[in-house]
Short mmCIF file of C-alpha atoms and ligand atoms in Angstrom, two decimals:
data_model
loop_
_atom_site.label_atom_id
_atom_site.label_comp_id
_atom_site.label_asym_id
_atom_site.label_seq_id
_atom_site.Cartn_x
_atom_site.Cartn_y
_atom_site.Cartn_z
CA MET V 102 103.01 92.93 111.76
CA ASN V 103 103.09 96.00 109.70
CA LYS V 104 105.67 95.72 106.99
CA ASN V 105 106.31 99.48 107.06
CA ASN V 106 107.40 99.42 110.72
CA PRO V 107 111.07 100.04 111.45
CA ILE V 108 113.90 97.58 111.99
CA GLY V 109 115.57 97.69 115.30
CA MET V 110 119.27 97.36 115.70
CA ILE V 111 121.24 97.07 118.84
CA ASP V 112 124.87 97.16 119.91
CA SER V 113 127.01 97.78 122.94
CA GLY V 114 128.26 101.06 121.45
CA VAL V 115 129.34 102.57 118.13
CA GLY V 116 130.17 99.17 116.44
CA GLY V 117 126.80 98.49 115.13
CA LEU V 118 127.12 101.74 113.05
CA THR V 119 129.21 99.56 110.64
CA VAL V 120 126.18 97.45 110.08
CA ILE V 121 123.83 100.45 109.78
CA LYS V 122 126.11 102.01 107.23
CA GLU V 123 125.68 98.94 105.09
CA ALA V 124 122.10 98.54 105.75
CA GLN V 125 121.42 102.04 104.84
CA LYS V 126 123.20 101.53 101.44
CA GLN V 127 121.49 98.17 100.68
CA LEU V 128 118.14 98.56 102.08
CA PRO V 129 116.81 101.99 101.02
CA ASN V 130 113.16 101.36 101.74
CA GLU V 131 113.72 100.49 105.52
CA GLN V 132 113.76 102.69 108.57
CA PHE V 133 116.25 101.77 111.24
CA ILE V 134 116.19 102.51 114.90
CA PHE V 135 119.48 102.00 116.54
CA ILE V 136 120.47 101.58 120.17
CA GLY V 137 124.11 101.81 121.25
CA ASP V 138 124.27 100.78 124.99
CA THR V 139 127.22 103.20 125.40
CA ALA V 140 126.65 103.48 129.17
CA ARG V 141 127.43 99.75 129.71
CA MET V 142 129.95 99.06 126.94
CA PRO V 143 132.27 97.22 126.50
CA TYR V 144 130.08 93.98 126.58
CA GLY V 145 133.28 91.77 126.11
CA PRO V 146 134.23 91.45 129.78
CA ARG V 147 130.65 91.19 131.02
CA THR V 148 129.02 87.97 132.14
CA THR V 149 126.57 86.18 129.85
CA ASP V 150 123.75 86.86 132.15
CA GLU V 151 124.44 90.60 132.03
CA VAL V 152 124.63 90.72 128.35
CA ILE V 153 121.40 88.88 128.00
CA ALA V 154 119.63 91.19 130.38
CA TYR V 155 120.89 94.33 128.60
CA THR V 156 119.97 93.00 125.22
CA PHE V 157 116.46 92.18 126.49
CA GLN V 158 116.11 95.74 127.77
CA MET V 159 116.89 97.22 124.54
CA ALA V 160 114.73 94.75 122.54
CA ASN V 161 111.76 95.57 124.82
CA TYR V 162 112.16 99.26 124.36
CA LEU V 163 112.20 98.93 120.61
CA ILE V 164 109.19 96.45 120.51
CA THR V 165 106.91 98.30 122.94
CA GLU V 166 107.87 101.95 122.04
CA LYS V 167 108.88 101.72 118.39
CA GLN V 168 106.97 98.63 117.18
CA ILE V 169 109.93 97.20 115.28
CA LYS V 170 109.23 94.35 112.87
CA MET V 171 112.61 92.76 113.16
CA LEU V 172 115.53 92.92 115.66
CA VAL V 173 119.15 92.71 114.42
CA ILE V 174 121.85 92.11 117.14
CA ALA V 175 124.60 94.20 115.51
CA CYS V 176 127.07 93.07 118.18
CA ASN V 177 129.03 89.73 118.07
CA THR V 178 129.21 89.46 121.99
CA ALA V 179 125.52 90.04 122.34
CA THR V 180 124.81 87.55 119.44
CA ALA V 181 127.05 84.99 121.10
CA CYS V 182 125.30 85.43 124.60
CA ALA V 183 121.70 86.27 123.75
CA LEU V 184 120.72 85.34 120.15
CA THR V 185 119.22 81.95 120.90
CA VAL V 186 117.42 83.23 124.09
CA LEU V 187 115.89 86.27 122.22
CA GLN V 188 114.79 84.13 119.28
CA LYS V 189 112.91 81.88 121.61
CA LYS V 190 111.30 84.59 123.70
CA LEU V 191 110.36 87.26 121.11
CA THR V 192 107.63 86.98 118.51
CA ILE V 193 109.55 89.11 115.86
CA PRO V 194 112.40 87.56 113.88
CA VAL V 195 115.83 88.19 115.38
CA ILE V 196 119.08 88.04 113.45
CA GLY V 197 122.63 87.93 114.84
CA VAL V 198 125.97 88.72 113.06
CA ILE V 199 127.81 85.51 113.86
CA GLN V 200 126.15 82.97 111.55
CA PRO V 201 126.36 85.22 108.48
CA GLY V 202 130.09 86.02 109.13
CA ALA V 203 130.97 82.36 109.82
CA GLN V 204 128.99 81.20 106.61
CA ALA V 205 130.90 83.86 104.43
CA ALA V 206 134.26 82.92 105.87
CA GLN V 207 133.64 79.22 105.05
CA LEU V 208 132.81 80.09 101.60
CA ALA V 209 135.88 82.29 101.15
CA THR V 210 138.62 80.24 102.75
CA LYS V 211 140.51 77.95 100.21
CA ASN V 212 143.10 76.54 102.61
CA LYS V 213 140.47 75.88 105.35
CA THR V 214 142.22 78.01 107.85
CA ILE V 215 140.32 80.97 109.11
CA GLY V 216 141.36 83.64 111.71
CA ILE V 217 138.99 85.47 113.97
CA ILE V 218 139.49 88.66 115.88
CA ALA V 219 136.73 89.51 118.41
CA THR V 220 136.16 90.53 121.96
CA ASP V 221 137.24 88.07 124.75
CA GLY V 222 133.44 87.35 125.28
CA THR V 223 132.93 86.25 121.71
CA VAL V 224 136.19 84.25 121.62
CA ASN V 225 135.53 82.51 124.88
CA SER V 226 131.87 81.62 123.78
CA LYS V 227 133.41 79.77 120.78
CA ALA V 228 130.32 80.77 118.84
CA TYR V 229 132.20 81.34 115.57
CA GLU V 230 134.01 77.99 115.75
CA LEU V 231 130.75 76.20 116.35
CA GLN V 232 129.13 77.84 113.32
CA ILE V 233 132.17 77.49 111.12
CA HIS V 234 132.41 73.82 111.99
CA GLN V 235 128.60 73.27 110.93
CA TYR V 236 129.68 74.20 107.46
CA GLY V 237 132.88 72.16 107.57
CA ALA V 238 134.32 70.21 110.53
CA ASP V 239 137.80 70.06 109.36
CA THR V 240 138.41 73.91 109.12
CA LYS V 241 141.09 75.21 111.42
CA VAL V 242 140.10 78.21 113.26
CA LEU V 243 142.47 80.54 115.13
CA SER V 244 140.82 83.08 117.41
CA GLN V 245 142.31 86.08 119.14
CA GLY V 246 140.62 88.39 121.53
CA GLU V 247 141.17 92.06 120.90
CA PRO V 248 139.47 94.02 123.67
CA ASP V 249 141.63 97.05 123.05
CA PHE V 250 140.33 97.56 119.64
CA VAL V 251 136.82 98.21 120.93
CA GLN V 252 137.95 100.77 123.40
CA LEU V 253 140.07 102.60 120.69
CA VAL V 254 137.10 102.84 118.50
CA GLU V 255 134.76 103.93 121.18
CA ALA V 256 137.33 106.61 122.17
CA ASN V 257 137.18 107.96 118.74
CA LYS V 258 140.80 107.06 118.27
CA TYR V 259 140.36 104.74 115.34
CA GLN V 260 142.21 106.84 112.76
CA ASP V 261 145.17 107.68 115.04
CA HIS V 262 148.68 106.84 114.39
CA ALA V 263 149.25 105.11 117.62
CA THR V 264 146.18 102.86 117.00
CA ARG V 265 147.81 101.78 113.67
CA ASP V 266 150.84 100.65 115.59
CA ILE V 267 148.87 98.76 118.12
CA VAL V 268 146.80 96.97 115.39
CA MET V 269 150.06 96.08 113.43
CA ASN V 270 151.58 94.65 116.68
CA HIS V 271 148.60 92.71 117.71
CA LEU V 272 147.91 91.10 114.23
CA ALA V 273 151.51 90.15 113.46
CA PRO V 274 150.86 86.36 114.65
CA PHE V 275 148.23 86.02 112.02
CA LYS V 276 150.81 86.62 109.16
CA ALA V 277 152.71 83.52 110.17
CA ALA V 278 149.69 81.45 110.95
CA GLY V 279 148.73 80.56 107.31
CA ILE V 280 145.27 81.87 107.47
CA ASP V 281 143.76 83.06 104.14
CA THR V 282 140.43 84.54 105.62
CA LEU V 283 140.12 86.79 108.78
CA ILE V 284 136.69 87.45 110.31
CA LEU V 285 136.30 90.73 111.88
CA GLY V 286 134.19 89.19 114.56
CA CYS V 287 133.32 92.53 116.27
CA THR V 288 131.24 95.23 114.53
CA HIS V 289 133.67 97.85 115.86
CA PHE V 290 136.43 96.42 113.82
CA PRO V 291 135.50 97.62 110.22
CA LEU V 292 136.37 101.05 111.40
CA LEU V 293 139.83 99.87 111.73
CA GLU V 294 139.71 98.01 108.43
CA PRO V 295 142.58 100.09 106.74
CA PHE V 296 145.07 99.33 109.57
CA ILE V 297 143.91 95.59 109.74
CA ARG V 298 144.18 95.25 106.05
CA GLU V 299 147.78 96.76 106.28
CA ALA V 300 148.74 94.44 109.14
CA VAL V 301 147.62 91.11 107.63
CA GLY V 302 148.37 91.86 103.97
CA LYS V 303 146.40 92.01 100.67
CA GLN V 304 146.14 88.32 99.97
CA ILE V 305 143.92 87.67 103.11
CA THR V 306 140.15 87.93 102.56
CA LEU V 307 138.69 90.11 105.35
CA ILE V 308 135.03 89.18 106.29
CA ASP V 309 132.87 91.84 107.85
CA SER V 310 130.25 90.03 109.78
CA GLY V 311 128.10 93.04 109.92
CA ARG V 312 128.13 93.45 106.09
CA GLU V 313 127.26 89.72 105.62
CA THR V 314 124.34 90.25 108.06
CA ILE V 315 122.62 92.50 105.56
CA TYR V 316 122.14 89.51 103.23
CA ALA V 317 120.49 87.62 106.14
CA ILE V 318 118.21 90.55 106.84
CA LYS V 319 117.21 90.76 103.15
CA GLN V 320 116.60 87.04 103.01
CA CYS V 321 114.35 87.23 106.19
CA LEU V 322 112.39 90.17 104.96
CA ASN V 323 111.72 88.40 101.65
CA LYS V 324 110.78 85.15 103.34
CA LEU V 325 108.36 86.84 105.56
CA ALA V 326 107.10 89.30 103.07
CA LEU V 327 108.08 92.09 105.47
CA ASN V 328 109.82 94.38 102.94
CA SER V 329 108.67 97.98 103.56
CA ASP V 330 106.80 99.40 100.47
CA ILE V 331 107.49 103.06 101.48
CA LYS V 332 110.73 104.51 100.61
CA HIS V 333 112.02 105.54 103.85
CA ASN V 334 114.60 108.28 103.78
CA HIS V 335 117.44 107.23 106.09
CA ASP V 336 117.52 110.69 107.35
CA GLU V 337 114.48 109.50 109.38
CA ASP V 338 116.62 106.73 111.17
CA ILE V 339 116.92 107.34 114.82
CA TYR V 340 119.96 106.65 117.01
CA TYR V 341 119.72 106.11 120.79
CA THR V 342 122.57 105.97 123.22
CA THR V 343 122.36 105.19 126.88
CA SER V 344 125.27 107.25 128.07
CA ASP V 345 124.89 110.75 129.41
CA SER V 346 122.90 113.19 127.13
CA ASP V 347 125.79 115.60 127.08
CA ASP V 348 128.23 112.92 125.93
CA ASP V 349 128.42 113.42 122.31
CA THR V 350 131.29 111.08 121.30
CA PHE V 351 128.70 108.69 119.70
CA LYS V 352 127.32 111.66 117.51
CA VAL V 353 130.76 112.60 116.36
CA ILE V 354 131.67 109.08 115.39
CA ALA V 355 128.39 108.47 113.79
CA THR V 356 128.29 111.73 111.90
CA ASN V 357 131.87 111.02 110.62
CA TRP V 358 131.33 107.29 109.80
CA LEU V 359 127.80 107.38 108.29
CA ALA V 360 128.54 110.72 106.40
CA ARG V 361 125.03 111.54 105.90
CA ILE V 362 123.94 115.09 104.75
CA HIS V 363 121.37 115.79 107.41
CA GLU V 364 122.11 116.04 111.02
CA LEU V 365 121.62 112.73 112.79
CA ASP V 366 118.73 112.21 115.14
CA VAL V 367 120.67 111.06 118.11
CA ARG V 368 118.59 110.71 121.33
CA HIS V 369 119.28 109.66 124.89
CA LEU V 370 117.73 106.83 126.70
CA LYS V 371 117.58 106.60 130.42
CA ILE V 372 118.29 103.51 132.09
CA VAL V 373 115.86 103.29 135.09
CA ASP V 374 116.44 101.23 138.21
CA ASN V 375 114.71 98.09 137.02
CA GLY V 376 116.52 98.14 133.86
CA THR V 377 113.80 99.71 131.64
CA LEU V 378 114.88 102.07 129.15
CA GLN V 379 113.03 105.31 128.70
CA HIS V 380 112.95 108.42 126.55
CA LEU V 381 111.54 111.04 128.71
CA GLU V 382 110.22 113.42 126.17
CA GLU V 383 108.65 110.51 124.00
CA ILE V 384 106.83 109.21 127.08
CA SER V 385 105.27 112.51 128.06
CA MET V 386 104.46 113.51 124.50
CA PRO V 387 103.30 111.01 122.01
CA ARG V 388 102.53 112.61 118.70
CA LEU V 389 99.03 112.84 117.56
CA ILE V 390 98.44 113.34 113.82
CA LEU V 391 95.18 114.68 112.89
CA ALA V 392 94.36 113.04 109.60
CA SER V 393 92.38 115.83 108.12
CA ASN V 394 92.81 118.47 105.43
CA ASN V 395 90.04 120.52 106.81
CA GLN V 396 91.62 123.39 108.82
CA HIS V 397 88.29 124.22 110.53
CA LYS V 398 88.01 120.80 111.85
CA ILE V 399 91.66 120.81 113.04
CA ILE V 400 91.16 124.08 114.95
CA GLU V 401 87.98 122.67 116.55
CA ILE V 402 89.72 119.37 117.42
CA GLU V 403 92.68 121.00 119.07
CA ALA V 404 90.54 123.36 121.06
CA ILE V 405 88.30 120.48 122.32
CA LEU V 406 91.19 118.27 123.16
CA ASN V 407 92.81 121.05 124.99
CA ASP V 408 89.61 121.59 126.86
CA ILE V 409 89.21 117.94 127.97
CA GLY V 410 92.70 117.88 129.06
CA ILE V 411 94.11 115.44 126.44
CA ASN V 412 97.67 116.41 126.58
CA LEU V 413 99.23 115.38 123.27
CA THR V 414 101.33 117.14 120.81
CA VAL V 415 98.99 117.66 117.93
CA THR V 416 100.49 117.51 114.44
CA PRO V 417 98.29 118.62 111.52
CA LEU V 418 98.33 116.52 108.37
CA ASN V 419 99.87 119.19 106.22
CA SER V 420 102.99 119.34 108.32
CA LEU V 421 103.91 115.84 107.16
CA GLY V 422 104.78 117.24 103.61
CA ASP V 423 104.75 115.53 100.46
CA SER V 424 104.71 112.04 101.81
CA VAL V 425 100.85 112.19 102.47
CA PRO V 426 98.93 110.03 99.83
CA GLU V 427 95.55 110.96 98.54
CA ILE V 428 92.70 109.49 100.69
CA ILE V 429 89.75 108.46 98.59
CA GLU V 430 86.58 108.62 100.80
CA ASP V 431 84.51 105.99 98.93
CA GLY V 432 83.08 104.41 102.15
CA THR V 433 79.30 104.04 102.58
CA THR V 434 79.48 105.06 106.32
CA PHE V 435 81.19 107.76 108.34
CA GLU V 436 83.16 105.10 110.23
CA GLU V 437 84.39 103.47 106.98
CA ASN V 438 85.64 106.71 105.76
CA ALA V 439 87.28 107.72 109.06
CA THR V 440 88.84 104.40 109.33
CA LYS V 441 90.29 104.77 105.88
CA LYS V 442 91.66 108.18 106.54
CA ALA V 443 93.31 106.92 109.86
CA MET V 444 94.78 103.73 108.27
CA THR V 445 96.14 105.60 105.33
CA ILE V 446 98.10 107.84 107.53
CA ALA V 447 99.05 105.09 109.83
CA LYS V 448 100.94 103.47 106.98
CA ILE V 449 103.24 106.35 106.49
CA ALA V 450 103.44 107.12 110.25
CA PRO V 451 103.34 103.71 111.96
CA ASN V 452 104.78 105.01 115.31
CA ASP V 453 102.36 107.75 115.77
CA TYR V 454 98.72 108.04 116.98
CA ILE V 455 96.38 109.00 114.37
CA LEU V 456 92.99 110.71 114.67
CA ALA V 457 90.56 110.99 111.88
CA ASP V 458 87.07 112.45 111.68
CA ASP V 459 84.44 111.68 109.12
CA SER V 460 81.36 113.82 109.50
CA GLY V 461 78.33 115.20 107.77
CA LEU V 462 74.85 116.45 107.96
CA SER V 463 71.85 113.99 107.57
CA ILE V 464 68.46 115.62 106.88
CA ASP V 465 65.46 113.47 107.85
CA ALA V 466 63.23 114.70 105.08
CA LEU V 467 65.94 113.87 102.40
CA ASN V 468 66.36 110.38 103.61
CA GLY V 469 69.70 111.27 105.41
CA GLU V 470 71.23 113.22 102.53
CA PRO V 471 73.87 114.69 102.08
CA GLY V 472 75.27 112.24 104.66
CA VAL V 473 78.74 110.86 103.78
CA TYR V 474 78.47 113.20 100.64
CA SER V 475 78.28 116.33 102.82
CA ALA V 476 81.67 117.73 101.58
CA ARG V 477 80.81 117.31 97.84
CA TYR V 478 76.94 117.39 97.78
CA ALA V 479 76.79 119.99 94.98
CA GLY V 480 80.43 120.86 94.50
CA ASP V 481 83.73 119.52 96.17
CA HIS V 482 84.09 121.50 99.42
CA ASP V 483 82.13 124.27 97.97
CA ASP V 484 80.12 125.42 100.91
CA GLN V 485 78.10 127.97 98.94
CA ALA V 486 76.86 125.40 96.44
CA ASN V 487 76.18 122.76 98.98
CA ASN V 488 74.09 125.15 101.15
CA ASP V 489 72.12 126.20 98.22
CA LYS V 490 71.40 122.72 97.16
CA VAL V 491 70.06 122.03 100.70
CA LEU V 492 67.91 125.05 100.68
CA ASN V 493 66.67 124.16 97.08
CA LYS V 494 65.86 120.55 98.00
CA LEU V 495 63.94 121.66 101.20
CA GLU V 496 61.95 124.41 99.50
CA GLY V 497 58.22 123.95 100.56
CA ILE V 498 59.08 121.15 103.04
CA THR V 499 58.09 121.89 106.60
CA SER V 500 59.81 118.99 108.33
CA ARG V 501 63.20 120.58 108.80
CA GLU V 502 64.71 118.12 111.30
CA ALA V 503 68.33 117.08 110.75
CA GLN V 504 71.43 115.81 112.54
CA PHE V 505 75.21 116.27 112.38
CA THR V 506 77.26 113.29 113.01
CA SER V 507 81.03 113.04 113.70
CA VAL V 508 82.69 109.63 113.77
CA LEU V 509 86.27 109.64 115.18
CA VAL V 510 88.67 106.89 114.58
CA LEU V 511 91.92 106.74 116.64
CA VAL V 512 94.57 104.37 115.77
CA GLY V 513 98.14 103.87 117.34
CA PRO V 514 101.05 101.62 117.25
CA ASN V 515 99.86 98.16 118.18
CA LYS V 516 96.43 99.21 119.25
CA PRO V 517 93.03 98.31 118.09
CA LYS V 518 91.11 101.07 116.44
CA LEU V 519 89.13 103.32 118.86
CA VAL V 520 85.75 104.65 117.47
CA ALA V 521 83.72 107.34 119.11
CA THR V 522 80.66 108.89 117.75
CA GLY V 523 78.94 112.22 118.49
CA THR V 524 75.44 113.42 117.11
CA VAL V 525 73.51 116.57 117.53
CA ARG V 526 70.04 117.18 116.51
CA GLY V 527 68.76 120.43 115.09
CA LEU V 528 66.69 122.21 112.40
CA ILE V 529 67.53 123.39 108.98
CA THR V 530 66.72 127.17 108.51
CA ASP V 531 65.19 128.69 105.57
CA GLN V 532 68.17 130.94 104.92
CA ARG V 533 71.75 131.44 106.15
CA TYR V 534 72.32 132.97 109.58
CA GLY V 535 75.75 133.84 111.02
CA ASP V 536 79.30 134.01 109.86
CA ASN V 537 81.28 131.67 112.01
CA GLY V 538 82.23 128.06 111.56
CA PHE V 539 82.23 126.28 108.17
CA GLY V 540 80.15 124.08 105.89
CA TYR V 541 76.39 124.00 106.70
CA ASP V 542 76.98 125.81 109.99
CA PRO V 543 74.79 128.80 108.81
CA LEU V 544 71.81 126.51 108.07
CA PHE V 545 71.99 124.42 111.28
CA LEU V 546 69.76 125.77 114.10
CA VAL V 547 70.40 124.46 117.55
CA PRO V 548 67.12 124.77 119.47
CA GLN V 549 68.79 124.98 122.76
CA PHE V 550 70.37 128.37 121.78
CA ASP V 551 67.89 129.19 119.11
CA LYS V 552 70.94 130.10 116.92
CA THR V 553 72.55 128.44 114.03
CA PHE V 554 76.13 126.95 114.54
CA ALA V 555 77.34 129.91 112.57
CA GLN V 556 75.92 132.31 115.17
CA LEU V 557 77.58 130.54 118.11
CA THR V 558 81.06 131.23 119.25
CA ALA V 559 83.61 128.52 118.60
CA ASN V 560 83.54 127.67 122.26
CA GLU V 561 79.79 127.53 122.40
CA LYS V 562 79.53 125.25 119.21
CA ASN V 563 82.27 122.97 120.56
CA GLN V 564 80.26 122.40 123.86
CA VAL V 565 77.30 120.87 122.01
CA SER V 566 78.59 119.87 118.59
CA HIS V 567 78.78 116.47 117.06
CA ARG V 568 82.57 116.84 117.08
CA GLY V 569 82.68 118.07 120.68
CA LEU V 570 80.56 115.16 121.85
CA ALA V 571 82.46 112.53 119.93
CA LEU V 572 85.79 113.95 121.35
CA GLN V 573 84.31 113.70 124.91
CA GLU V 574 83.28 110.21 124.24
CA LEU V 575 86.79 109.32 122.96
CA GLY V 576 88.29 111.01 126.07
CA LYS V 577 86.39 108.61 128.25
CA HIS V 578 87.95 105.46 126.65
CA LEU V 579 91.43 106.89 126.01
CA PRO V 580 93.12 106.09 129.29
CA GLU V 581 92.20 102.48 129.05
CA TRP V 582 92.94 102.37 125.32
CA LEU V 583 96.44 103.88 125.91
CA LYS V 584 97.30 101.25 128.39
CA GLY V 585 96.11 98.26 126.22
CA GLY V 586 97.47 96.68 123.12
CA VAL V 587 96.40 94.19 120.39
O1 CZF T 765 78.52 123.07 109.00
C1 CZF T 765 79.23 122.13 109.40
N1 CZF T 765 79.74 122.07 110.56
C2 CZF T 765 80.43 121.00 111.04
O2 CZF T 765 80.90 120.95 112.30
C3 CZF T 765 80.62 119.97 110.08
N2 CZF T 765 81.33 118.79 110.15
C4 CZF T 765 81.22 118.39 109.03
N3 CZF T 765 80.51 119.01 108.07
C5 CZF T 765 80.32 118.91 106.69
O3 CZF T 765 80.58 117.59 106.33
C6 CZF T 765 81.88 117.49 105.59
C7 CZF T 765 82.67 116.64 106.08
O4 CZF T 765 83.37 115.88 105.21
P1 CZF T 765 84.69 115.03 105.66
O5 CZF T 765 84.36 114.38 106.98
O6 CZF T 765 85.06 114.25 104.57
O7 CZF T 765 85.65 116.20 105.92
P2 CZF T 765 86.44 117.09 104.94
O8 CZF T 765 86.64 116.37 103.70
O9 CZF T 765 85.98 118.48 105.02
O10 CZF T 765 87.91 117.07 105.59
P3 CZF T 765 88.87 115.59 105.87
O11 CZF T 765 88.87 115.56 107.24
O12 CZF T 765 88.15 114.51 105.16
O13 CZF T 765 90.11 115.89 105.32
C8 CZF T 765 82.41 118.98 105.72
O14 CZF T 765 83.25 119.27 104.51
C9 CZF T 765 81.29 119.81 105.82
O15 CZF T 765 80.67 120.00 104.68
C10 CZF T 765 80.24 120.10 108.76
N4 CZF T 765 79.41 121.27 108.42
MG1 MG T 766 86.82 114.53 103.37
#
């Protein structure tokens, strides 16, 4: 499991945003991908089987499409119904909100009397009681279902005056009940915290289960050495909803509640008949990052991919901005270097496909030189000096045979690396011919055309070049590779 992969978080709707908000504050290095199942909320009145099924669907999407390293169920009802089942079936760690909230409440209570407000589903499951009693069997627990609170928050009425009156009314019994600690046992409820606080009084400790869950996430990351070592900017977090794409209530609440400077990346997931979740654009267009700083190569690769019908959005490396680390090409083979390029970029873009090319010219009479040193044979990417060095070294030598090699390495989320090689044989001329192409192109004569690469059009070069052949080879294995996983 790659520790730089994102953490998935799921909820029935906007409630989990209270957990995300705390997580964004306390875990600056992690990237979060959130799903709010707004199309099927509220979960409170649903059957256990339904909640388990929905929770699995979201978990499956996040695991297969987003390669999450950990799942947080930021919903009390879903935790009560599905946590144990998910923990058994999934291979990644799964964390719920109930145990951390129960533990914090047990630590906070002095008079051993704890109140809980939650959805009916959570209250009926008795999940909090069970947990609380694990830490102290004699603690008195008073639970109250508050399904209306969820609806008020989801309808973006959590700051309304009328909502305040409802909260004051509903929570009045707790004042008389002698509790000293109240668990907000639904992740929607922290949005109502000011009203809840007013209703129960200052002396009562409010436990926000979601906030307590952050400690559990931290502990788990530490224990499994899964802390991301890249500082993810939380503006990269993605928020999915399952309701209609033109319903922007979620975005309004999320923008207001999370108060982030950049516009939130809110996307829509379609629920397909069999319960699978799909993001249509993401399905048709996975991103392919070309891990190369060589613009000539990028242009060639884009043109060839287009030619052979590989329909992916190609992202050049330089569009990733400052986050791209330096890649030291100290391998002894083209494959080693190409792998290094691909893996370095995969670390900063774990959810994308990455294609790297390492290539070079190998001259028979020079024992394969310049080979992996092609880019820096005489001077670093100094084509003029590199060409001169080749011509000088071959002066008086009649054997002019040479070969270009391109080794491509493709990596992708949860995929083994795919390697494809292309080679083209030719002759080194005694002077430069032609102006097209780059690198050693003016010295590399292709017998079939009796022209150097630099005298061929881009299209002609791509038909026979090492890079063109390597990409054709890659294309052959691509459909199978895209289907498979590690
Ligand atoms: O005349 C050429 N026609 C080609 O078609 C070609 N392909 C590779 N080369 C040479 O080999 C080096 C690769 O080195 P290389 O794989 O490290 O690439 P690079 O450093 O240029 O870019 P990057 O992909 O590493 O960012 C390049 O710089 C060139 O000198 C070529 N020369
Ligand atoms: Mg290079």
